[in-house]
Coordinates of C-alpha atoms and ligand atoms in Angstrom, one line a residue:
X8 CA 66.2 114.8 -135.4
X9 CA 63.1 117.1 -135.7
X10 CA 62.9 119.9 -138.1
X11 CA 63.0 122.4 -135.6
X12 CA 66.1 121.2 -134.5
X13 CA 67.7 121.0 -138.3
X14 CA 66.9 124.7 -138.4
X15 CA 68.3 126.2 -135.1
X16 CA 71.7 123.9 -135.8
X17 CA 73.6 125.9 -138.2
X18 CA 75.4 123.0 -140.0
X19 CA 71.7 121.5 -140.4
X20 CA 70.7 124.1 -142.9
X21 CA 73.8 123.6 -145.1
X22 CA 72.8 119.4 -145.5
X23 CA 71.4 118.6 -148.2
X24 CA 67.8 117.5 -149.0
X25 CA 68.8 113.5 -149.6
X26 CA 70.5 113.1 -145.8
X27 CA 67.8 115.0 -144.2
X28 CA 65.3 112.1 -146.2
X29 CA 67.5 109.9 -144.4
X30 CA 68.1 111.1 -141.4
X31 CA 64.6 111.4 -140.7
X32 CA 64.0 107.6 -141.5
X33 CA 67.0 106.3 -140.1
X34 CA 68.4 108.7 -137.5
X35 CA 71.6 108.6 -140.0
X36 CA 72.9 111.8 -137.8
X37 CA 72.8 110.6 -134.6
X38 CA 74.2 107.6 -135.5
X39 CA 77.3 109.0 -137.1
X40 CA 77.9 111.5 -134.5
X41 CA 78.0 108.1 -132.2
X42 CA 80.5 107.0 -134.0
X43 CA 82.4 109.3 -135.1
X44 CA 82.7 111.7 -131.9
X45 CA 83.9 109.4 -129.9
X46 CA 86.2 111.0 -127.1
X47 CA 89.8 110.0 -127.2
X48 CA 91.2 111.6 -124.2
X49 CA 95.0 113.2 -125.1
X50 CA 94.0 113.4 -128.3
X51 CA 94.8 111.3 -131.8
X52 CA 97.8 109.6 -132.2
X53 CA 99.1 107.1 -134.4
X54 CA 100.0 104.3 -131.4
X55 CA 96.2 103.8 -131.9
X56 CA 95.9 102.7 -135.4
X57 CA 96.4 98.8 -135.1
X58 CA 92.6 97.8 -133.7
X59 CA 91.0 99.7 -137.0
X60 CA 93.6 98.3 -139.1
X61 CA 92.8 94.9 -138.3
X62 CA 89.4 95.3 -138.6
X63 CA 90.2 97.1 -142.2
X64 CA 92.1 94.2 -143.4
X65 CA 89.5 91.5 -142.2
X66 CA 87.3 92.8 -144.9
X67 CA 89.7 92.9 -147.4
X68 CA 89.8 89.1 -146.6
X69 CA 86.2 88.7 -147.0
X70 CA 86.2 90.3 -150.5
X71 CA 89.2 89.0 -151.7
X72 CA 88.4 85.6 -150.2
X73 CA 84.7 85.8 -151.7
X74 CA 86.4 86.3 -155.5
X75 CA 88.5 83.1 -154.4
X76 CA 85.5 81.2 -153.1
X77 CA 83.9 81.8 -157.0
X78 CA 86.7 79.5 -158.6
X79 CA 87.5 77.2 -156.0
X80 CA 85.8 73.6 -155.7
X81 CA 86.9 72.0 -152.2
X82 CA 87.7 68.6 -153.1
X83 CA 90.8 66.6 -153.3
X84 CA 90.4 66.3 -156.9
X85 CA 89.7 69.8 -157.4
X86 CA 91.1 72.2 -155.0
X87 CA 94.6 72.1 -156.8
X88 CA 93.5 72.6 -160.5
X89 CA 91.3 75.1 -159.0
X90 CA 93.2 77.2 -157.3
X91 CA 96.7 77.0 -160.3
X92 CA 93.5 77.8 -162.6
X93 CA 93.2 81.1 -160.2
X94 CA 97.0 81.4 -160.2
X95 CA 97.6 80.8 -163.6
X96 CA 94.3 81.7 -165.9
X97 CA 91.6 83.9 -164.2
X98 CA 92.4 87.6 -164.9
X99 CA 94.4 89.5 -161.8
X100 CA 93.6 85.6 -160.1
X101 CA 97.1 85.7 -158.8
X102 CA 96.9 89.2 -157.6
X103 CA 93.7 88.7 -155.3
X104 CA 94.9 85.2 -154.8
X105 CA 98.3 87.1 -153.0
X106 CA 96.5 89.9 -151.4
X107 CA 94.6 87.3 -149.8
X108 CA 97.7 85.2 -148.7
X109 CA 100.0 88.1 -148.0
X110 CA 96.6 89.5 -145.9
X111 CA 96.8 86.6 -144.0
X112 CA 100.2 87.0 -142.2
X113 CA 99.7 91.4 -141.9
X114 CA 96.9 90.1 -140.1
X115 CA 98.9 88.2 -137.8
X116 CA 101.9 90.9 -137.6
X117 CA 99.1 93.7 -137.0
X118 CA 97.4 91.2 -134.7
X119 CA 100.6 90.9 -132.2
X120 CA 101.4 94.9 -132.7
X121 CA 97.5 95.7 -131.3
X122 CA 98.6 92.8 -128.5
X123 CA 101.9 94.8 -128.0
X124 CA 100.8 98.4 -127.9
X125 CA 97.4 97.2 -125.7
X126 CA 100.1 95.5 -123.7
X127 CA 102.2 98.4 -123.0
X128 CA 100.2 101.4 -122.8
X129 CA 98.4 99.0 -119.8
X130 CA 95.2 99.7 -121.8
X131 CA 93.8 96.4 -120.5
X132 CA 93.5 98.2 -117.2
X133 CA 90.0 99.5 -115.2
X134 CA 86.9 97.8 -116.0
X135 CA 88.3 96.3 -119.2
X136 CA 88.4 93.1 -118.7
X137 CA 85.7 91.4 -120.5
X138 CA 87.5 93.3 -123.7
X139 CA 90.7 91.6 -123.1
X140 CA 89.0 88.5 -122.8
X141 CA 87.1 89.2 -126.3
X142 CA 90.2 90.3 -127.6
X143 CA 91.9 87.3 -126.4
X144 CA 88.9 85.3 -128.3
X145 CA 89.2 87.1 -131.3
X146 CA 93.3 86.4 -131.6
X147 CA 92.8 82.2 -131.1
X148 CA 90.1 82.4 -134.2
X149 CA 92.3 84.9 -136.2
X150 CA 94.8 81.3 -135.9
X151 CA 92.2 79.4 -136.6
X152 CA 91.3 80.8 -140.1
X153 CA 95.2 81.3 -140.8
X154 CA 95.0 77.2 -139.8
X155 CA 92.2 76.0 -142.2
X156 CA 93.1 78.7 -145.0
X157 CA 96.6 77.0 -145.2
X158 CA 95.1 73.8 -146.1
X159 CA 92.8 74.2 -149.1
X160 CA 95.2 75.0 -152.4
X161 CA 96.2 71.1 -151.7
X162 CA 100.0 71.7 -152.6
X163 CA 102.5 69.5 -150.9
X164 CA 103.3 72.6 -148.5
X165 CA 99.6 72.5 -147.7
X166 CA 98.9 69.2 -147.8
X167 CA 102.0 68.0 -145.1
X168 CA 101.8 71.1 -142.6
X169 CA 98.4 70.2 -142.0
X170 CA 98.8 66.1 -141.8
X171 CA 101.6 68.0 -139.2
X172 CA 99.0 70.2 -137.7
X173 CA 96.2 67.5 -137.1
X174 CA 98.4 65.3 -135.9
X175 CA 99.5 67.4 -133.1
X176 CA 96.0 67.4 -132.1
X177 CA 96.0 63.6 -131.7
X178 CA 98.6 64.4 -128.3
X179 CA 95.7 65.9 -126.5
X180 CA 94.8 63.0 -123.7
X181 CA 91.3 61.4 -123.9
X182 CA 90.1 63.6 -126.5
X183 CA 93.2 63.5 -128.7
X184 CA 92.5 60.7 -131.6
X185 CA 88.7 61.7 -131.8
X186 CA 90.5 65.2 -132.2
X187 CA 92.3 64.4 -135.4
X188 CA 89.2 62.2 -136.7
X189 CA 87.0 65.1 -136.1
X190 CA 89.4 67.8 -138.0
X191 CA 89.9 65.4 -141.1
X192 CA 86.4 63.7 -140.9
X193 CA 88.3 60.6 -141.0
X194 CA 91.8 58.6 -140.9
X195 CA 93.3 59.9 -143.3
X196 CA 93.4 63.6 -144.8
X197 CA 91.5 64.1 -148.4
X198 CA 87.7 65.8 -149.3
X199 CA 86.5 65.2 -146.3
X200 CA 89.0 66.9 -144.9
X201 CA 89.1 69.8 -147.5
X202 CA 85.4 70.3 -146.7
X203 CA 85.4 70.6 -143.1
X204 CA 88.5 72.9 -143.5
X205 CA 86.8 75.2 -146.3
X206 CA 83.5 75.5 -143.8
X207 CA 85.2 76.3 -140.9
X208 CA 87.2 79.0 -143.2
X209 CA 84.6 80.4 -145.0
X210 CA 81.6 80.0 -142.3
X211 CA 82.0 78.8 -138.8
X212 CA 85.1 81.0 -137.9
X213 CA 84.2 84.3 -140.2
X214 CA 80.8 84.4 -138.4
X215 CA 82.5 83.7 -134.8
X216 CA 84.7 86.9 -135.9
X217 CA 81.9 89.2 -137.0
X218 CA 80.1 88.6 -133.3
X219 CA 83.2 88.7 -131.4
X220 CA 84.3 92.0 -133.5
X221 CA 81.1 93.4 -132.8
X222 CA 81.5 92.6 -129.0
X223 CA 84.9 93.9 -129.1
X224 CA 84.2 97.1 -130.4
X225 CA 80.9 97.6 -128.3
X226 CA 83.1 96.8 -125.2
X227 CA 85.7 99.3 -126.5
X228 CA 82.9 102.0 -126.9
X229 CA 81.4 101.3 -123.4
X230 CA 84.8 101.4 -121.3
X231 CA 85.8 104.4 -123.6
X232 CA 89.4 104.8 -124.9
X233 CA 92.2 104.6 -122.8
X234 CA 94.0 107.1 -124.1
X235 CA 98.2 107.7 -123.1
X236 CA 99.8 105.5 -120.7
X237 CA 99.5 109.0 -118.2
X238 CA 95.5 109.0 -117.9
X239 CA 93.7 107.2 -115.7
X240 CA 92.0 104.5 -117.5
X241 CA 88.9 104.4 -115.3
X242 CA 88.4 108.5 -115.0
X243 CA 89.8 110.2 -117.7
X244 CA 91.0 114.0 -117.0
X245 CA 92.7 114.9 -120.2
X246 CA 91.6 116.8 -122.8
X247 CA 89.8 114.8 -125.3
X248 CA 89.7 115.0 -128.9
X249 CA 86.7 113.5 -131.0
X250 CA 87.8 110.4 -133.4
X251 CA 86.9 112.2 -136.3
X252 CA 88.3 114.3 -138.0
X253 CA 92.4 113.4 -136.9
X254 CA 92.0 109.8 -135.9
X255 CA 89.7 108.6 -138.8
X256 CA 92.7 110.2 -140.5
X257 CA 95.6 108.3 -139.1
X258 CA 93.4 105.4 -139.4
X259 CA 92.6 105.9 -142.9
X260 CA 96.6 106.8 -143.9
X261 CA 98.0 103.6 -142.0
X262 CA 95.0 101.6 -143.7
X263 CA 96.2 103.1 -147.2
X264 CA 99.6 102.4 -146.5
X265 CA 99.0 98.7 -146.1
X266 CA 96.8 98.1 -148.7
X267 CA 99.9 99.7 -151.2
X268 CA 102.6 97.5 -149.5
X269 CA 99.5 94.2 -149.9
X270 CA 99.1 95.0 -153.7
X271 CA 103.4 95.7 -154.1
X272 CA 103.9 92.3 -153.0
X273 CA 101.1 90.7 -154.8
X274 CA 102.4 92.5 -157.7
X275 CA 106.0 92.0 -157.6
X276 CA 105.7 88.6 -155.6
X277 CA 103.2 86.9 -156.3
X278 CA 102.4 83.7 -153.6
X279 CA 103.3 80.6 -154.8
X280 CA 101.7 77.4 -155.5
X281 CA 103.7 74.2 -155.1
X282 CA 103.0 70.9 -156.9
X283 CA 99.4 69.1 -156.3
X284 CA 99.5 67.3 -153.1
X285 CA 100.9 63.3 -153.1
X286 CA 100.8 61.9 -149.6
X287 CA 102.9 58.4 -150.9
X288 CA 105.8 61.2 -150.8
X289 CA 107.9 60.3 -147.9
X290 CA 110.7 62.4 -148.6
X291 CA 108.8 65.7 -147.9
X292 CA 110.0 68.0 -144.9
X293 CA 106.7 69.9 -143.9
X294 CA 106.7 73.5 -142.6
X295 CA 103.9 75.7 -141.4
X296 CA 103.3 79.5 -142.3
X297 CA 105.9 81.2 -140.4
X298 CA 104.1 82.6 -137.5
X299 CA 103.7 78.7 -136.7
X300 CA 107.5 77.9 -136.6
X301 CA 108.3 78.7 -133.3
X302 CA 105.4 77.0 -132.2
X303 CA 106.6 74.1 -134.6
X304 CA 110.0 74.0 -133.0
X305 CA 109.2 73.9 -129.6
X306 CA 106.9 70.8 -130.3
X307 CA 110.5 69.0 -131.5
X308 CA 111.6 69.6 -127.9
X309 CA 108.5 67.1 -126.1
X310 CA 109.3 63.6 -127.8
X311 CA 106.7 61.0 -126.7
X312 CA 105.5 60.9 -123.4
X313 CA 106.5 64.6 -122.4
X314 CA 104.7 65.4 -125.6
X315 CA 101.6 66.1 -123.7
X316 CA 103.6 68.4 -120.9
X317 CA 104.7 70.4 -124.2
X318 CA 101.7 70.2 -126.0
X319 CA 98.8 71.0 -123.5
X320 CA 100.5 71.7 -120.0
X321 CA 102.7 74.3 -120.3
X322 CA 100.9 75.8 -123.6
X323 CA 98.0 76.0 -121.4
X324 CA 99.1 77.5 -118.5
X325 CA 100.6 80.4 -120.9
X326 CA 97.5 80.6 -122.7
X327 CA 95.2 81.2 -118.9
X328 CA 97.7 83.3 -117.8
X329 CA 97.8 85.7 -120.9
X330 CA 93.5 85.9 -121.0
X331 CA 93.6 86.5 -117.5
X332 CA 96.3 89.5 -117.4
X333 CA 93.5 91.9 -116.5
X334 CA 92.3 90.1 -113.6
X335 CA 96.4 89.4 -112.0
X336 CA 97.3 92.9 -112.6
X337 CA 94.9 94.9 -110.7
X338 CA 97.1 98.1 -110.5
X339 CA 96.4 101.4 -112.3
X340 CA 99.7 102.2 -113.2
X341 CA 100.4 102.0 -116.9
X342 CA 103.2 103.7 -117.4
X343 CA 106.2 100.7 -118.9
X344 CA 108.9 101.3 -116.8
X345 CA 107.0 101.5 -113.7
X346 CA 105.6 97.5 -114.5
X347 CA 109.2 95.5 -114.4
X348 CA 107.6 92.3 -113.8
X349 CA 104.9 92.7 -116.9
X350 CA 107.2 94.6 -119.2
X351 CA 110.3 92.0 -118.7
X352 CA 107.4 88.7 -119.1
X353 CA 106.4 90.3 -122.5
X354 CA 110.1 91.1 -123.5
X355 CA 111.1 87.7 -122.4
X356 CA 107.7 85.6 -124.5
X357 CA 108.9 87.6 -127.7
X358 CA 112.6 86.5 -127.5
X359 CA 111.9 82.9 -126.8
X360 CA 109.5 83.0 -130.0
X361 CA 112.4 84.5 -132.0
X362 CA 114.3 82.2 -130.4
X363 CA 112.2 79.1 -131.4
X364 CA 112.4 80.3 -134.8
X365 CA 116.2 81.0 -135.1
X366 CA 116.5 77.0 -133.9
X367 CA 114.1 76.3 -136.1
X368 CA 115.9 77.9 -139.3
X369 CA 119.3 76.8 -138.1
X370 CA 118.3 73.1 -137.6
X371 CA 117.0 73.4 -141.1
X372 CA 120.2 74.7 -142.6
X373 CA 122.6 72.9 -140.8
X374 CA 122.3 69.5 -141.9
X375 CA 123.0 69.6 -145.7
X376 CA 120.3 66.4 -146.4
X377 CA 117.7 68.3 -145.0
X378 CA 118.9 71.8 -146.9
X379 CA 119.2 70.1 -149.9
X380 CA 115.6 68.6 -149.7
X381 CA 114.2 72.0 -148.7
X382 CA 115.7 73.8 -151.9
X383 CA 114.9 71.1 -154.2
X384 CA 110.9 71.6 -152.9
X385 CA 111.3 74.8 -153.4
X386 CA 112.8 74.9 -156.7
X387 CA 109.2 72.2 -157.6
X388 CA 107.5 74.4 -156.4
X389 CA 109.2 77.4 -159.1
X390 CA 108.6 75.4 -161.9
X391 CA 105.1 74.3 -161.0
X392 CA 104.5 78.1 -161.4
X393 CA 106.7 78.2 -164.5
X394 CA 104.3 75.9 -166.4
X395 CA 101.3 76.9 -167.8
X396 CA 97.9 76.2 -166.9
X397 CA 96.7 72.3 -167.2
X398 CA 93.4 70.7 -165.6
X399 CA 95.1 68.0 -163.8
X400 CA 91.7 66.6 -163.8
X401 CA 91.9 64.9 -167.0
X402 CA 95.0 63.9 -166.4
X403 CA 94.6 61.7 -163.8
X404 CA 91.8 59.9 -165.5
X405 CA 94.2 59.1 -168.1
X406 CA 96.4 57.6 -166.2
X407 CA 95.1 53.5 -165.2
X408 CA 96.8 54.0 -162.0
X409 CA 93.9 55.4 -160.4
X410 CA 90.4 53.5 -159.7
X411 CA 87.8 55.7 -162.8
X412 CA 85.6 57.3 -160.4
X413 CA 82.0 56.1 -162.3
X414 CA 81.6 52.4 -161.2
X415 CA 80.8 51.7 -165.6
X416 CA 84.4 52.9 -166.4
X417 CA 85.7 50.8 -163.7
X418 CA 83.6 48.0 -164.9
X419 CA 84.7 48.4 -168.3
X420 CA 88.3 48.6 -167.4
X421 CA 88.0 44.9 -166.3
X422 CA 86.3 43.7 -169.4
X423 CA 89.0 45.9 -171.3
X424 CA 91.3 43.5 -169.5
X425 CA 89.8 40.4 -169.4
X426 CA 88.9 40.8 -173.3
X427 CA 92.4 41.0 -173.7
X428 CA 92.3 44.3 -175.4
X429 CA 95.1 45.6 -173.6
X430 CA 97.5 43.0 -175.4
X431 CA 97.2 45.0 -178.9
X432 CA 96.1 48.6 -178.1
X433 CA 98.1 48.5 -174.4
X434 CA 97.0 49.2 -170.7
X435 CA 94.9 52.2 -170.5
X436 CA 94.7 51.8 -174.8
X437 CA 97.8 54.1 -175.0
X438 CA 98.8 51.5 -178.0
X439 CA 101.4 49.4 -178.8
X440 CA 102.7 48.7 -182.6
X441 CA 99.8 45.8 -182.7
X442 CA 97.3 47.7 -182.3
X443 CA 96.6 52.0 -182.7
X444 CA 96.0 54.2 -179.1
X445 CA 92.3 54.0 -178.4
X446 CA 92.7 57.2 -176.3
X447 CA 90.2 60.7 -176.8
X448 CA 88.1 57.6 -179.3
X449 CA 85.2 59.7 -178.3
X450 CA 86.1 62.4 -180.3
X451 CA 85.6 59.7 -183.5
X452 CA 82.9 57.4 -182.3
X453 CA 79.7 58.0 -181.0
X454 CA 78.7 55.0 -178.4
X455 CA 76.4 53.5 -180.3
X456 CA 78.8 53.5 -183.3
X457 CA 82.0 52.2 -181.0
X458 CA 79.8 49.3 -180.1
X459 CA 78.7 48.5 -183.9
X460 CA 82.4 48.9 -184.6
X461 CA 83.4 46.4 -181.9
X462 CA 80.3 44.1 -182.8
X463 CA 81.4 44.0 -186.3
X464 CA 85.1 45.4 -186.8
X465 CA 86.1 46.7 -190.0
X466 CA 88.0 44.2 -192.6
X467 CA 91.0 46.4 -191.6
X468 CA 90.6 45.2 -188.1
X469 CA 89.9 41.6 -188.7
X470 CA 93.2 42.1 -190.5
X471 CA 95.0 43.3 -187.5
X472 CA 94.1 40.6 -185.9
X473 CA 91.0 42.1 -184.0
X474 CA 88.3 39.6 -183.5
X475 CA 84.6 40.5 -183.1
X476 CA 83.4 40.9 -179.7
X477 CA 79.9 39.7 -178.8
X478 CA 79.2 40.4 -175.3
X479 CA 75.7 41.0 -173.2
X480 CA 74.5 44.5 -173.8
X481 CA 75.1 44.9 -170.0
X482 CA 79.2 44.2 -170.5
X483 CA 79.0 45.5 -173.9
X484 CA 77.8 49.3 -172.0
X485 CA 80.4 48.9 -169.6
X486 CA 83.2 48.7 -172.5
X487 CA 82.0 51.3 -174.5
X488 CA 81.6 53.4 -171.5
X489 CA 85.4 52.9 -170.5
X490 CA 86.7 53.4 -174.1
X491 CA 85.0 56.7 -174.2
X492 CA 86.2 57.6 -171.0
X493 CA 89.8 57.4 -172.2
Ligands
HEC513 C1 95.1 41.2 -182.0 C2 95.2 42.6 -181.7 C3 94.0 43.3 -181.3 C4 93.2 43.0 -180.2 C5 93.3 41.8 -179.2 C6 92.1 44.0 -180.2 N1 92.3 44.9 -181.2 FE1 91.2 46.6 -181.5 N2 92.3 47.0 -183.2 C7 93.4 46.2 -183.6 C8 93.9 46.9 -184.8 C9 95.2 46.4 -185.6 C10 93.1 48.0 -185.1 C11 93.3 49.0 -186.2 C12 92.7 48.6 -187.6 C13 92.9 49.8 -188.5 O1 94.1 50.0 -188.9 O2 91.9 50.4 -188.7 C14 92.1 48.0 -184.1 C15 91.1 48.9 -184.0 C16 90.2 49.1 -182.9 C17 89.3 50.2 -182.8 C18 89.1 51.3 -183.8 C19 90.2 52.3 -183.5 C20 90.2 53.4 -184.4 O3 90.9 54.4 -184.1 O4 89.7 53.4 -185.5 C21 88.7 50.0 -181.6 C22 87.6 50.9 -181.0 C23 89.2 48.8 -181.0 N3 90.2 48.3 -181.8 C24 88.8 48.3 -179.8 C25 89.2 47.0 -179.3 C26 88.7 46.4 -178.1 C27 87.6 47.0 -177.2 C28 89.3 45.3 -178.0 C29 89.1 44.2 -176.9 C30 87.8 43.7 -176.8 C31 90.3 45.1 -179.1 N4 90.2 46.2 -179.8 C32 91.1 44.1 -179.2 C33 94.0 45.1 -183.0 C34 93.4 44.5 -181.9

């Protein structure tokens, strides 16, 4: 804006020096004024809030998830520790570790009330299509990221919903078993799979929201707002209002107003973490995030062959027919009542869901095998959080019942074997009365001194019983290596 124009606009003299720098460089003004006067014929109203909230709550995600992302290391050896570390030892860890979760599912509950109220004010209607379609974009990769977020704490809950969740994917014809090898980047779900999950949840599907957000909202701002379901959506003749000052201020309360009930639950609830992940565990009933249960149950109803009538027919046909509402329903009217056949479709999608989910919690509760096996996850899963924090890391090292990662230690382990070690100081040198526990030996002996030691034991040794070992320096390494891994 030129000067001369600062001076004849009255408001222009009252700015102060720093926006008027601004302004002049980055045409600040004008662009506020775009968004911000936005016409919204009939005025502000709250049925409006739900497109801002969402957007409000994505970035609370991407900050909250960004202070996760500083902690957590996506591997199967990892993730766990990682992510009970957040939970149980990073300061307000659980708190943003909640918001996060408990953001997740508002998300989807604010997702399906901007779906309801675009639904029935018929603000898909005149010229709008292309937004629906976005919209309709926008809601499959909101599922996707609520999908590959579930994954990565690698909990039992976790871990099964997803071998669930992959495996559906393997029902697709053709495709199907590619499919499920793709999504866990191999047979069988561990890093691999962690890693695909954590880049399609951190990068591919964030930066397919930002675009799609951006289209969304510039198709919004190009068909102009609908306004209420008495204004023609194509023509508007009401009065308008501009979006600021009462509509940024709706916006703003309702925004507010979730961001106190987030931090409430974080706070008073915090979101648990189950056990770390053991897929030998047969016994395990898997269930999804609850916005996936009906979807869950209705899968139970397509057992082997029908499974791909259930699976890809009918959900398909549902899904074309939702994205392309705006092209069936060519009529301006928008008013509910006047739109039976829409109105009672909607009505009747949301009961079957509920539906779904009732089955779903009543099959669970009514045979007392399964009930009892769902309350005793759930009661690991409260005293997992009871415990304090332990790096399971070292822990599983420990233990002889996994392969030692470095291919020395594994090397040694033989030798530590073969050498017949483990008959005095026991397997894994946890000891046995013969001989003492050779376990944390690193804290005592250097390597070079372990390997003198072993070279030359001590007459206190040769008393025991404990020969001297001469070995190659090759074998000898690979000992030495193992004992001061343990
Ligand atoms: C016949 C039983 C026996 C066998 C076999 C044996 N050890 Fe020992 N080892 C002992 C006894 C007993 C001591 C403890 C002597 C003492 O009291 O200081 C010992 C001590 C050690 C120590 C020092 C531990 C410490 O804390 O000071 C190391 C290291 C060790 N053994 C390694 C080995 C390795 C490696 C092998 C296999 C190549 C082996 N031992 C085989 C009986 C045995």
């Amino acid at each position: 804006m030129s000067e001369i124009q600062d001076q004849s606009d009255p408001q222009g003299a009252r700015r102060s020096t720093l926006f008027r720098w601004l302004d002049s460089r980055t045409g600040l003004d004008a662009v506020m004024r775009e968004a911000l006067d936005e016409p919204i014929p009939g005025g502000a109203r709250f049925a409006y809030v739900f497109g801002s909230a969402l957007l409000f709550i994505f970035i609370s995600q991407v900050i909250t998830g960004v202070f996760l992302a500083l902690y957590y290391v996506p591997s199967a050896d990892h993730a766990h520790t990682t992510v009970a570390y957040i939970t149980k030892a990073v300061t307000a860890g659980s708190f943003l570790r909640s918001i996060h979760a408990y953001g997740s599912s508002a998300m989807v509950i604010l997702l399906l009330l901007h779906v309801t109220q675009t639904f029935l004010y018929g603000s898909y209607k005149g010229r709008r299509e292309l937004l629906w379609l976005s919209g309709c974009i926008l809601f499959v990769l909101v599922l996707c990221m609520a999908f590959t977020g579930y994954l990565l704490p690698w909990d039992q809950k976790a871990y099964f919903a997803s071998a669930v969740g992959t495996n559906i994917a393997s029902e697709v014809p053709i495709i199907g078993d590619w499919l499920k090898r793709f999504m866990r980047g191999g047979a069988d779900m561990g890093t691999l799979t962690l890693s695909r999950f954590f880049v399609a949840h951190v990068l591919g599907v964030p930066a397919a929201i930002f675009a799609f957000v951006a289209l969304h909202v510039y198709l919004f701002r190009k068909a102009g707002a609908a306004g209420p379901i008495s204004e023609d959506p194509v023509a508007p003749k009401q009065r308008t209002e501009p979006f600021y000052p009462r509509q940024v201020i709706v916006d703003a309360a309702f925004a507010l107003l979730i961001i106190a009930l987030l931090a409430s639950m974080a706070h008073f609830l915090p979101f648990d973490l189950g056990p770390q992940a053991n897929p030998a565990d047969t016994r395990y009933i898997p269930r999804p995030e609850w916005y996936y249960i009906p979807i869950f149950q209705w899968l139970k109803y397509w057992p082997g062959a029908l499974s791909f009538v259930g699976i890809v027919v009918i959900p398909g046909i549902i899904a074309f027919l939702f994205a392309s509402l705006p092209f069936l329903d060519r009529r301006m009217e928008r008013r509910p009542w006047k739109r039976p056949i829409a109105v009672g479709t909607y009505v009747f999608v949301f009961l079957a869901l509920f539906g779904l989910g009732y089955a779903s919690y009543h099959s669970d509760h009514s045979d007392p095998g399964y009930a009892a096996q769902i309350v005793a996850q759930q009661r690991d899963t409260e005293e997992f959080m009871r415990k304090p924090f332990e790096p399971e890391v070292a822990q599983s090292t420990a233990s002889l019942s996994v392969i030692p990662a470095n291919s020395l230690v594994a090397q040694g382990a033989q030798i530590y074997q073969t050498q017949s070690c483990n008959a005095c100081h026991g397997d894994g040198g946890v000891g046995t009365p013969a001989g003492p526990k050779l376990t944390g030996i690193h804290q005592r002996f250097s390597e070079n001194h372990l390997s003198d030691v072993l070279r030359t034991p001590s007459a206190k040794m040769v008393a025991g019983g404990m020969a001297p070992i001469d070995l190659p320096p090759d074998t000898m390494k690979a000992l030495v290596a193992y004992l001061e891994s343990l």
